Amino acid sequence: MRILIIYHLRLGDIARCLPIAKHFHDQGHEVDFECLPEYHNLFELVPYCRPIIPENKHGQYDRILDLQIWPNRFDEFTASGLNWMDFVYGLFPEGKDIDRQIVLDSPAIVTPPVLRDCLLVFPTGYSQAAPINPLEVLHIAHRLNGPVLAIGKAEHGFLELQSIEELCAWIRDAKMVLTINTSASILASALRKQWIHIADKPAHDWRHPNQFRIERQF
C-alpha cells in the first residue's frame, strides 16, 4: 500500500508526525511525506519515508492522512483540551497504538570540538503558548555550568545554522542543550539521552522522559 502523510509546515510538527510514517513503513507500506521544501533536509535522517512537495497529484496513493491542524482544525484542537500529540494521533484509528518516539539516523556532519564543552541554548521560537523572554532563557543558561552558545536567527544576534541536518548534529554533540517549547526540544528527544527544557502551558508543551524540566508559573 502507498500511504501519504500531509503536514506542510513547522519543523517540530513535522518531526512529531514521523513516528506515524515509521509505523506504516514497519508494516511494509511505502510512505511519502508531503511538506514544504524547506523541511526536506530533515529527511536526510529519515530512512523510512521520503519527502515530496505539496501538490494535488494524490491519485497514486491508497491512503492519505492529512494531519494538519492549521487552519481547518485549529478551533477544534483548541476546544478539545488535548495536547498536540493526543489530538493529531487521534485523527486516525491506529494512532492510539503507535509508539511516539521519534527515530532519526545520526547526522553525518562532524561538529566543531568546542561543542564538547558547550551548553547549547535555543532562546527563541514561534510556537509558545506562553512566550518567554529570550533574555530570561539566556539568564537561566548562564546560571548553569560551562560556556553558553546561543542558536537562532543571525538577525537577532545569534549563531544561525545553515541546515536542519546541521542543527541536528549540533544538538546531538553539545555537552548539554537548553530549549524552550520549540522544534529544538522535539529534535533533542531523538538525538540525546538528556537535555534541559523550559516548560510551556500543558496543552502545547512538548514532554519527553529524557527532559530535565524547568517548570514555570502561568
Short mmCIF file of C-alpha atoms in Angstrom, two decimals:
data_model
loop_
_atom_site.label_atom_id
_atom_site.label_comp_id
_atom_site.label_asym_id
_atom_site.label_seq_id
_atom_site.Cartn_x
_atom_site.Cartn_y
_atom_site.Cartn_z
CA MET A 1 0.00 0.00 0.00
CA ARG A 2 1.18 3.54 -0.78
CA ILE A 3 0.47 5.98 2.05
CA LEU A 4 0.77 9.76 2.02
CA ILE A 5 1.12 11.81 5.21
CA ILE A 6 0.44 15.53 4.85
CA TYR A 7 1.84 18.15 7.23
CA HIS A 8 3.17 21.15 5.34
CA LEU A 9 4.91 23.34 7.88
CA ARG A 10 6.60 23.83 11.23
CA LEU A 11 9.68 21.67 11.73
CA GLY A 12 8.63 20.45 15.16
CA ASP A 13 5.17 19.38 14.00
CA ILE A 14 6.62 17.52 11.03
CA ALA A 15 9.08 15.73 13.34
CA ARG A 16 6.23 14.77 15.69
CA CYS A 17 4.47 13.07 12.76
CA LEU A 18 7.48 10.92 11.88
CA PRO A 19 6.54 8.02 14.23
CA ILE A 20 3.36 7.66 12.17
CA ALA A 21 5.42 7.27 9.00
CA LYS A 22 7.69 4.73 10.68
CA HIS A 23 4.71 2.76 11.97
CA PHE A 24 3.32 2.25 8.49
CA HIS A 25 6.76 1.64 6.97
CA ASP A 26 7.42 -1.10 9.54
CA GLN A 27 4.16 -2.73 8.45
CA GLY A 28 5.54 -2.98 4.91
CA HIS A 29 3.91 0.06 3.33
CA GLU A 30 5.56 2.68 1.13
CA VAL A 31 5.27 6.07 2.84
CA ASP A 32 5.65 9.58 1.42
CA PHE A 33 5.53 12.77 3.49
CA GLU A 34 4.17 15.96 1.91
CA CYS A 35 5.74 19.12 3.36
CA LEU A 36 7.28 22.38 2.20
CA PRO A 37 10.71 22.07 0.52
CA GLU A 38 12.45 24.00 3.31
CA TYR A 39 11.92 20.98 5.60
CA HIS A 40 13.11 18.28 3.18
CA ASN A 41 16.65 18.33 4.60
CA LEU A 42 15.28 16.68 7.76
CA PHE A 43 14.57 13.57 5.69
CA GLU A 44 18.32 13.04 5.19
CA LEU A 45 17.99 11.46 8.65
CA VAL A 46 14.74 9.59 7.97
CA PRO A 47 15.19 6.20 6.21
CA TYR A 48 11.55 5.10 6.45
CA CYS A 49 9.78 7.69 4.28
CA ARG A 50 10.60 10.26 1.62
CA PRO A 51 9.52 13.90 1.32
CA ILE A 52 7.51 15.30 -1.56
CA ILE A 53 6.42 18.86 -2.34
CA PRO A 54 2.78 19.91 -1.79
CA GLU A 55 0.72 19.31 -4.92
CA ASN A 56 -2.65 17.95 -5.93
CA LYS A 57 -1.40 14.74 -7.56
CA HIS A 58 -2.62 12.30 -4.93
CA GLY A 59 -4.25 9.71 -7.16
CA GLN A 60 -1.37 7.22 -6.84
CA TYR A 61 -1.92 6.80 -3.08
CA ASP A 62 -4.06 4.12 -1.46
CA ARG A 63 -4.44 6.12 1.74
CA ILE A 64 -3.96 9.79 2.59
CA LEU A 65 -3.56 11.11 6.14
CA ASP A 66 -3.91 14.89 6.22
CA LEU A 67 -2.99 15.61 9.84
CA GLN A 68 -2.60 19.39 9.69
CA ILE A 69 -4.16 21.46 12.46
CA TRP A 70 -3.78 24.87 10.85
CA PRO A 71 -6.01 26.33 9.54
CA ASN A 72 -9.01 23.99 9.25
CA ARG A 73 -8.71 22.14 12.59
CA PHE A 74 -7.33 24.89 14.80
CA ASP A 75 -10.63 25.72 16.52
CA GLU A 76 -11.36 22.02 17.03
CA PHE A 77 -7.89 21.50 18.52
CA THR A 78 -8.27 24.46 20.87
CA ALA A 79 -11.72 23.33 22.02
CA SER A 80 -10.61 19.72 22.53
CA GLY A 81 -8.35 20.46 25.52
CA LEU A 82 -5.98 17.77 24.21
CA ASN A 83 -2.26 18.23 23.75
CA TRP A 84 -0.90 18.25 20.20
CA MET A 85 0.15 14.60 20.12
CA ASP A 86 -3.10 13.24 21.52
CA PHE A 87 -5.15 15.35 19.12
CA VAL A 88 -3.19 14.55 15.95
CA TYR A 89 -2.68 10.88 16.75
CA GLY A 90 -6.40 10.64 17.44
CA LEU A 91 -7.27 11.69 13.89
CA PHE A 92 -6.94 8.14 12.54
CA PRO A 93 -7.85 4.75 14.04
CA GLU A 94 -4.34 3.35 14.59
CA GLY A 95 -3.00 6.48 16.23
CA LYS A 96 -3.56 5.47 19.85
CA ASP A 97 -1.40 2.34 19.42
CA ILE A 98 1.62 3.96 17.76
CA ASP A 99 4.95 4.29 19.60
CA ARG A 100 5.50 8.06 19.61
CA GLN A 101 9.28 8.02 19.96
CA ILE A 102 10.85 9.95 17.07
CA VAL A 103 13.57 7.96 15.30
CA LEU A 104 16.30 9.75 13.31
CA ASP A 105 19.53 8.45 11.84
CA SER A 106 22.57 10.16 13.32
CA PRO A 107 23.69 13.11 11.15
CA ALA A 108 26.84 12.54 9.11
CA ILE A 109 28.06 16.07 9.89
CA VAL A 110 31.13 16.36 12.14
CA THR A 111 30.66 19.27 14.55
CA PRO A 112 33.37 21.59 15.99
CA PRO A 113 35.24 20.25 19.06
CA VAL A 114 34.08 23.28 21.09
CA LEU A 115 30.64 21.69 21.37
CA ARG A 116 32.00 19.04 23.70
CA ASP A 117 32.06 21.64 26.48
CA CYS A 118 29.19 23.94 25.46
CA LEU A 119 25.69 24.46 26.73
CA LEU A 120 23.75 24.95 23.51
CA VAL A 121 20.76 27.20 24.15
CA PHE A 122 17.76 27.97 21.90
CA PRO A 123 16.25 31.16 23.37
CA THR A 124 13.67 31.95 20.66
CA GLY A 125 10.84 30.17 18.88
CA TYR A 126 7.45 30.56 17.25
CA SER A 127 5.19 28.04 18.98
CA GLN A 128 4.98 29.10 22.60
CA ALA A 129 1.52 29.46 24.11
CA ALA A 130 3.17 31.42 26.95
CA PRO A 131 6.16 33.20 25.36
CA ILE A 132 9.28 33.56 27.44
CA ASN A 133 11.69 36.47 27.08
CA PRO A 134 14.90 35.29 25.36
CA LEU A 135 16.92 37.25 27.92
CA GLU A 136 15.34 35.15 30.66
CA VAL A 137 16.34 31.98 28.81
CA LEU A 138 19.90 33.24 28.47
CA HIS A 139 19.95 34.21 32.15
CA ILE A 140 18.97 30.64 33.07
CA ALA A 141 21.65 29.29 30.73
CA HIS A 142 24.39 31.39 32.30
CA ARG A 143 23.47 30.16 35.76
CA LEU A 144 24.37 26.64 34.64
CA ASN A 145 27.92 25.31 34.32
CA GLY A 146 30.08 25.80 31.25
CA PRO A 147 30.29 28.16 28.28
CA VAL A 148 26.99 29.12 26.60
CA LEU A 149 26.39 29.17 22.84
CA ALA A 150 23.06 30.63 21.68
CA ILE A 151 21.47 29.39 18.44
CA GLY A 152 18.86 31.33 16.50
CA LYS A 153 18.49 33.86 13.70
CA ALA A 154 21.56 35.90 12.74
CA GLU A 155 19.34 39.00 12.57
CA HIS A 156 18.68 38.57 16.31
CA GLY A 157 22.39 38.34 17.10
CA PHE A 158 22.58 34.56 17.45
CA LEU A 159 24.57 31.92 15.61
CA GLU A 160 22.41 30.73 12.70
CA LEU A 161 22.93 27.17 11.44
CA GLN A 162 22.63 26.50 7.73
CA SER A 163 20.55 23.32 7.54
CA ILE A 164 18.28 21.08 9.58
CA GLU A 165 20.88 18.32 9.37
CA GLU A 166 23.50 20.67 10.85
CA LEU A 167 21.05 21.68 13.57
CA CYS A 168 20.56 18.03 14.47
CA ALA A 169 24.30 17.40 14.57
CA TRP A 170 24.86 20.30 16.96
CA ILE A 171 22.00 19.16 19.22
CA ARG A 172 23.47 15.64 19.23
CA ASP A 173 27.03 16.69 20.13
CA ALA A 174 26.73 19.57 22.58
CA LYS A 175 27.63 18.82 26.19
CA MET A 176 24.15 20.00 27.21
CA VAL A 177 21.16 21.59 25.46
CA LEU A 178 18.66 24.08 26.88
CA THR A 179 15.40 24.54 24.98
CA ILE A 180 12.08 26.28 25.19
CA ASN A 181 8.98 24.71 23.65
CA THR A 182 10.17 24.66 20.06
CA SER A 183 11.49 22.30 17.39
CA ALA A 184 14.93 22.01 19.01
CA SER A 185 13.38 20.29 22.02
CA ILE A 186 11.44 17.90 19.79
CA LEU A 187 14.56 17.01 17.80
CA ALA A 188 16.55 16.57 21.02
CA SER A 189 14.21 13.74 22.00
CA ALA A 190 15.53 11.74 19.03
CA LEU A 191 19.18 12.76 19.37
CA ARG A 192 20.06 12.95 23.08
CA LYS A 193 19.78 10.99 26.30
CA GLN A 194 19.13 14.18 28.27
CA TRP A 195 18.51 17.89 27.82
CA ILE A 196 17.01 20.80 29.79
CA HIS A 197 13.57 22.07 28.78
CA ILE A 198 11.74 25.20 29.97
CA ALA A 199 8.06 24.31 30.20
CA ASP A 200 5.15 25.88 28.33
CA LYS A 201 1.41 25.63 29.02
CA PRO A 202 0.38 21.95 29.28
CA ALA A 203 -1.77 21.67 26.14
CA HIS A 204 1.08 22.98 23.98
CA ASP A 205 4.17 21.76 25.80
CA TRP A 206 6.42 19.03 24.43
CA ARG A 207 7.07 16.43 27.11
CA HIS A 208 9.55 13.57 26.96
CA PRO A 209 11.05 11.25 29.62
CA ASN A 210 14.60 12.40 28.81
CA GLN A 211 13.91 16.06 29.65
CA PHE A 212 15.16 17.73 32.78
CA ARG A 213 12.28 20.18 33.13
CA ILE A 214 12.22 23.73 34.43
CA GLU A 215 8.59 24.40 35.33
CA ARG A 216 7.07 27.89 35.09
CA GLN A 217 4.20 29.63 36.82
CA PHE A 218 1.47 30.80 34.44
#
